[in-house]
């Protein structure tokens, strides 16, 4: 489904981003993976080998998407190496959960910088090239951006911002064959959610009609739909992958 395409996935050595990289490689795309921490170097090398064994070309780039110069360098290097960019998945994201009255300004700013400004940085740079060739941009939001969540005002604000950003940019590029959509996962088993206590997990489970948490692969399959021609007439859409949690 993605043979001959080049895909860049931010924050992709772990969790949902890693699953998307593997899924896109299986579909034939050449892959650019990205990470930001020194502690992810080893995992990045392992993932490069795993992806190469699938017969596709792979490049790993360390960059902090919240820093405009690093985001710019990430996109530039990807396009320089592969000659083009067909698919951008803005997946990198963080949480710094705290009730509003105890939340520091730094905790608020950091989450907005990575989750929202990071998407602005990468999309702005990538769309310059992608508007000439067409393509698909997929932004990772969250059901929390639709419904809000106590203890996550910074994260929910960033993810609601991603939805507004997605729809606006989708309108700007609709005439250029560049589609822009968002995925809103519910509770997906990754490092991000593993840190939650059993009590919190039980409370969340009560609100999931399908009575189970999701997997990164289940998010990746929706990303594959949005990246491929199967969704050729879909833009400005937000697809929930949440077992019915936010309906
Ligand atoms: P994760 O396991 O914590 O992985 C996050 C990834 O983002 C890591 O690879 C990390 O890089 C990268 N990252 C963080 N800050 C970055 C930065 N400034 N620049 C570049 N990369 C950065 O998270 P996940 O659960 O897979 O979540 C992926 C996305 O889905 C996020 O946007 C998250 O908000 C969203 N989401 C997740 C869930 C869920 O239940 N898990 C639900 C809704 C939405 P390093 O490895 O270098 O640290």
Short mmCIF file of C-alpha atoms and ligand atoms in Angstrom, two decimals:
data_model
loop_
_atom_site.label_atom_id
_atom_site.label_comp_id
_atom_site.label_asym_id
_atom_site.label_seq_id
_atom_site.Cartn_x
_atom_site.Cartn_y
_atom_site.Cartn_z
CA UNK A 1 0.00 0.00 0.00
CA UNK A 2 2.91 2.41 0.58
CA UNK A 3 5.48 1.10 -1.89
CA UNK A 4 7.64 3.96 -3.25
CA UNK A 5 6.53 6.32 -0.46
CA UNK A 6 8.76 8.01 2.11
CA UNK A 7 7.37 8.40 5.64
CA UNK A 8 8.75 10.36 8.60
CA UNK A 9 7.33 9.48 12.00
CA UNK A 10 8.32 11.69 14.96
CA UNK A 11 8.85 10.09 18.37
CA UNK A 12 9.08 6.66 16.84
CA UNK A 13 11.46 4.40 18.74
CA UNK A 14 8.81 3.44 21.31
CA UNK A 15 5.07 2.95 21.69
CA UNK A 16 2.63 4.12 19.02
CA UNK A 17 5.32 5.72 16.82
CA UNK A 18 7.33 2.50 16.70
CA UNK A 19 4.21 0.49 15.76
CA UNK A 20 3.45 2.98 12.96
CA UNK A 21 7.04 2.71 11.64
CA UNK A 22 6.83 -1.09 11.53
CA UNK A 23 3.36 -1.03 9.96
CA UNK A 24 4.39 1.47 7.25
CA UNK A 25 7.59 -0.50 6.50
CA UNK A 26 5.52 -3.68 6.15
CA UNK A 27 3.40 -1.75 3.63
CA UNK A 28 6.59 -0.94 1.65
CA UNK A 29 7.47 2.64 2.69
CA UNK A 30 10.99 3.91 3.32
CA UNK A 31 11.11 5.18 6.88
CA UNK A 32 12.66 8.07 8.81
CA UNK A 33 12.47 7.46 12.55
CA UNK A 34 13.04 10.15 15.18
CA UNK A 35 13.68 10.32 18.92
CA UNK A 36 15.05 12.88 21.34
CA UNK A 37 16.56 11.27 24.47
CA UNK A 38 20.08 9.89 24.80
CA UNK A 39 18.50 6.87 26.51
CA UNK A 40 16.69 5.98 23.26
CA UNK A 41 19.89 5.68 21.14
CA UNK A 42 20.16 1.92 21.64
CA UNK A 43 16.47 1.32 20.89
CA UNK A 44 16.79 3.49 17.76
CA UNK A 45 19.69 1.37 16.47
CA UNK A 46 17.73 -1.83 17.12
CA UNK A 47 14.67 -0.45 15.31
CA UNK A 48 16.76 0.61 12.30
CA UNK A 49 18.03 -2.98 11.99
CA UNK A 50 14.52 -4.41 12.38
CA UNK A 51 13.13 -2.10 9.70
CA UNK A 52 16.04 -2.74 7.30
CA UNK A 53 15.40 -6.46 7.59
CA UNK A 54 11.94 -5.73 6.17
CA UNK A 55 13.64 -4.58 2.93
CA UNK A 56 13.08 -0.83 3.17
CA UNK A 57 15.51 2.09 3.47
CA UNK A 58 15.75 3.61 6.95
CA UNK A 59 17.21 6.73 8.52
CA UNK A 60 17.24 7.56 12.25
CA UNK A 61 17.47 11.23 13.25
CA UNK A 62 17.78 12.56 16.78
CA UNK A 63 15.90 15.86 17.12
CA UNK A 64 13.74 17.69 19.63
CA UNK A 65 10.63 18.68 17.64
CA UNK A 66 9.80 21.47 20.08
CA UNK A 67 12.94 23.36 18.97
CA UNK A 68 12.28 24.97 15.59
CA UNK A 69 15.90 24.67 14.36
CA UNK A 70 16.05 20.95 15.23
CA UNK A 71 12.65 20.28 13.65
CA UNK A 72 13.77 22.12 10.52
CA UNK A 73 17.00 20.10 10.38
CA UNK A 74 15.01 16.85 10.86
CA UNK A 75 12.74 17.55 7.87
CA UNK A 76 15.58 18.90 5.70
CA UNK A 77 17.80 15.88 6.34
CA UNK A 78 14.92 13.46 5.63
CA UNK A 79 14.11 15.12 2.30
CA UNK A 80 17.80 15.43 1.36
CA UNK A 81 18.41 11.73 2.03
CA UNK A 82 15.32 10.33 0.28
CA UNK A 83 14.64 13.08 -2.28
CA UNK A 84 11.05 13.66 -1.10
CA UNK A 85 8.56 13.24 1.73
CA UNK A 86 5.11 11.70 1.15
CA UNK A 87 3.91 11.05 4.70
CA UNK A 88 4.54 12.95 7.94
CA UNK A 89 3.23 11.50 11.20
CA UNK A 90 3.47 14.06 14.01
CA UNK A 91 3.43 11.54 16.82
CA UNK A 92 5.94 12.82 19.42
CA UNK A 93 4.20 13.71 22.65
CA UNK A 94 4.63 13.98 26.41
CA UNK A 95 2.51 14.27 29.56
CA UNK A 96 3.17 16.23 32.76
CA UNK A 97 -0.03 15.53 34.67
CA UNK A 98 -1.04 17.67 37.66
CA UNK A 99 -4.21 19.26 39.01
CA UNK A 100 -4.45 22.87 37.81
CA UNK A 101 -3.89 24.48 41.23
CA UNK A 102 -0.59 22.61 41.63
CA UNK A 103 0.55 22.77 38.00
CA UNK A 104 3.64 24.89 37.44
CA UNK A 105 4.04 27.27 34.52
CA UNK A 106 6.95 25.09 33.32
CA UNK A 107 4.75 21.97 33.30
CA UNK A 108 2.14 23.79 31.24
CA UNK A 109 4.62 25.34 28.81
CA UNK A 110 6.66 22.16 28.23
CA UNK A 111 3.63 20.08 27.23
CA UNK A 112 2.38 22.79 24.86
CA UNK A 113 5.88 23.19 23.38
CA UNK A 114 6.30 19.51 22.54
CA UNK A 115 2.73 18.43 21.73
CA UNK A 116 1.49 21.51 19.87
CA UNK A 117 4.44 23.69 18.85
CA UNK A 118 6.35 20.56 17.80
CA UNK A 119 3.57 19.81 15.31
CA UNK A 120 3.62 23.41 14.07
CA UNK A 121 7.43 23.26 13.61
CA UNK A 122 7.46 19.97 11.65
CA UNK A 123 4.33 20.66 9.60
CA UNK A 124 5.43 24.14 8.58
CA UNK A 125 8.78 22.87 7.31
CA UNK A 126 7.48 19.67 5.69
CA UNK A 127 4.48 21.24 3.99
CA UNK A 128 6.74 23.53 1.94
CA UNK A 129 7.96 20.42 0.09
CA UNK A 130 4.83 18.27 0.42
CA UNK A 131 2.50 20.88 -1.14
CA UNK A 132 4.46 20.48 -4.39
CA UNK A 133 4.02 16.70 -4.56
CA UNK A 134 0.92 16.02 -2.46
CA UNK A 135 0.88 13.64 0.47
CA UNK A 136 -0.58 12.90 3.88
CA UNK A 137 0.07 14.51 7.26
CA UNK A 138 -1.23 12.71 10.34
CA UNK A 139 -1.28 14.45 13.72
CA UNK A 140 -1.57 12.53 16.97
CA UNK A 141 -4.16 14.10 19.26
CA UNK A 142 -6.08 12.31 22.06
CA UNK A 143 -9.64 11.73 23.22
CA UNK A 144 -8.65 14.01 26.09
CA UNK A 145 -8.45 16.84 23.54
CA UNK A 146 -12.13 16.21 22.77
CA UNK A 147 -13.49 15.63 26.27
CA UNK A 148 -10.95 17.14 28.73
CA UNK A 149 -9.58 15.26 31.74
CA UNK A 150 -9.02 16.29 35.36
CA UNK A 151 -5.28 16.48 36.04
CA UNK A 152 -4.41 16.96 32.37
CA UNK A 153 -5.35 20.58 31.58
CA UNK A 154 -1.95 21.15 29.90
CA UNK A 155 -2.14 17.92 27.87
CA UNK A 156 -5.84 18.38 26.95
CA UNK A 157 -5.19 21.98 25.86
CA UNK A 158 -2.28 20.84 23.67
CA UNK A 159 -4.32 18.04 22.10
CA UNK A 160 -7.41 20.26 21.54
CA UNK A 161 -4.99 22.70 19.89
CA UNK A 162 -3.78 19.91 17.60
CA UNK A 163 -7.36 19.38 16.40
CA UNK A 164 -7.86 23.07 15.55
CA UNK A 165 -4.45 23.15 13.89
CA UNK A 166 -5.21 20.02 11.85
CA UNK A 167 -8.51 21.36 10.52
CA UNK A 168 -7.04 24.78 9.67
CA UNK A 169 -4.05 23.36 7.82
CA UNK A 170 -6.27 20.81 6.07
CA UNK A 171 -8.26 23.72 4.66
CA UNK A 172 -5.07 25.56 3.60
CA UNK A 173 -3.66 22.59 1.67
CA UNK A 174 -6.81 20.82 0.43
CA UNK A 175 -6.29 22.19 -3.08
CA UNK A 176 -2.69 20.93 -3.16
CA UNK A 177 -3.45 17.21 -2.79
CA UNK A 178 -1.94 17.41 0.70
CA UNK A 179 -4.35 15.81 3.17
CA UNK A 180 -4.12 16.57 6.90
CA UNK A 181 -5.91 14.42 9.47
CA UNK A 182 -5.69 13.55 13.16
CA UNK A 183 -5.95 10.37 15.20
CA UNK A 184 -7.39 10.54 18.72
CA UNK A 185 -6.35 7.44 20.68
CA UNK A 186 -8.06 6.56 23.93
CA UNK A 187 -6.09 4.44 26.43
CA UNK A 188 -3.29 2.62 24.59
CA UNK A 189 -0.79 0.35 26.40
CA UNK A 190 2.60 2.14 26.09
CA UNK A 191 5.30 3.63 28.38
CA UNK A 192 3.12 6.75 28.60
CA UNK A 193 0.23 4.88 30.24
CA UNK A 194 2.25 2.20 32.08
CA UNK A 195 3.15 4.77 34.75
CA UNK A 196 -0.51 5.17 35.83
CA UNK A 197 -1.62 3.43 39.04
CA UNK A 198 -3.94 0.40 38.94
CA UNK A 199 -6.66 2.54 40.56
CA UNK A 200 -6.47 5.11 37.75
CA UNK A 201 -6.46 2.32 35.13
CA UNK A 202 -9.57 0.73 36.72
CA UNK A 203 -11.38 4.10 36.66
CA UNK A 204 -10.52 4.56 32.98
CA UNK A 205 -11.56 1.00 32.10
CA UNK A 206 -15.05 1.69 33.51
CA UNK A 207 -15.52 4.30 30.77
CA UNK A 208 -14.45 2.08 27.86
CA UNK A 209 -17.48 0.36 26.26
CA UNK A 210 -15.22 -2.29 24.67
CA UNK A 211 -13.84 -3.11 28.17
CA UNK A 212 -10.18 -3.33 27.20
CA UNK A 213 -7.22 -1.04 26.54
CA UNK A 214 -5.99 -0.60 22.97
CA UNK A 215 -2.65 -1.60 21.46
CA UNK A 216 -0.20 0.52 19.47
CA UNK A 217 -0.84 -1.75 16.47
CA UNK A 218 -4.51 -0.79 16.50
CA UNK A 219 -3.54 2.88 16.21
CA UNK A 220 -0.99 2.06 13.49
CA UNK A 221 -3.67 0.41 11.32
CA UNK A 222 -5.70 3.64 11.33
CA UNK A 223 -2.54 5.62 10.52
CA UNK A 224 -1.98 3.28 7.55
CA UNK A 225 -5.51 4.03 6.32
CA UNK A 226 -4.89 7.79 6.57
CA UNK A 227 -1.43 7.53 4.96
CA UNK A 228 -2.61 5.47 2.01
CA UNK A 229 -4.90 6.08 -0.96
CA UNK A 230 -7.68 4.25 0.89
CA UNK A 231 -8.43 7.64 2.46
CA UNK A 232 -7.91 9.70 -0.73
CA UNK A 233 -11.05 11.83 -0.10
CA UNK A 234 -10.53 12.26 3.66
CA UNK A 235 -9.06 15.50 5.04
CA UNK A 236 -9.56 17.55 8.21
CA UNK A 237 -10.91 14.46 9.97
CA UNK A 238 -10.29 13.29 13.55
CA UNK A 239 -10.57 9.52 13.96
CA UNK A 240 -10.98 8.17 17.48
CA UNK A 241 -9.25 4.86 18.26
CA UNK A 242 -10.64 4.38 21.75
CA UNK A 243 -12.95 1.36 22.06
CA UNK A 244 -15.89 3.79 22.18
CA UNK A 245 -14.54 5.78 25.17
CA UNK A 246 -15.34 9.29 23.89
CA UNK A 247 -18.49 8.67 21.82
P1 LIG B 1 5.61 7.14 24.49
O1 LIG B 1 5.64 5.65 24.54
O2 LIG B 1 5.89 7.90 25.75
O3 LIG B 1 6.61 7.63 23.33
C1 LIG B 1 6.73 8.99 23.05
C2 LIG B 1 7.73 9.20 21.94
O4 LIG B 1 7.80 10.61 21.69
C3 LIG B 1 9.12 8.74 22.30
O5 LIG B 1 9.72 8.11 21.19
C4 LIG B 1 9.86 10.04 22.61
O6 LIG B 1 11.23 10.05 22.29
C5 LIG B 1 9.15 11.00 21.68
N1 LIG B 1 9.32 12.39 22.10
C6 LIG B 1 8.95 12.97 23.26
N2 LIG B 1 9.30 14.28 23.26
C7 LIG B 1 9.89 14.51 22.06
C8 LIG B 1 10.47 15.65 21.45
N3 LIG B 1 10.51 16.84 22.08
N4 LIG B 1 11.01 15.53 20.21
C9 LIG B 1 11.00 14.35 19.56
N5 LIG B 1 10.46 13.22 20.09
C10 LIG B 1 9.92 13.30 21.32
O7 LIG B 1 4.20 7.69 23.99
P2 LIG B 1 3.00 6.95 23.22
O8 LIG B 1 2.06 6.47 24.24
O9 LIG B 1 3.52 6.06 22.18
O10 LIG B 1 2.31 8.24 22.56
C11 LIG B 1 2.53 8.63 21.22
C12 LIG B 1 1.57 9.77 20.87
O11 LIG B 1 0.23 9.33 21.06
C13 LIG B 1 1.74 11.01 21.77
O12 LIG B 1 1.52 12.17 21.01
C14 LIG B 1 0.62 10.83 22.79
O13 LIG B 1 0.23 12.06 23.35
C15 LIG B 1 -0.45 10.20 21.93
N6 LIG B 1 -1.45 9.47 22.71
C16 LIG B 1 -1.12 8.38 23.44
C17 LIG B 1 -2.10 7.70 24.16
C18 LIG B 1 -1.82 6.47 25.00
O14 LIG B 1 -2.75 5.98 25.66
N7 LIG B 1 -0.60 5.94 25.00
C19 LIG B 1 -3.42 8.18 24.14
C20 LIG B 1 -3.72 9.30 23.39
C21 LIG B 1 -2.74 9.93 22.65
P3 LIG B 1 12.34 9.37 23.26
O15 LIG B 1 12.18 7.91 23.05
O16 LIG B 1 13.64 9.87 22.76
O17 LIG B 1 12.01 9.79 24.64
#
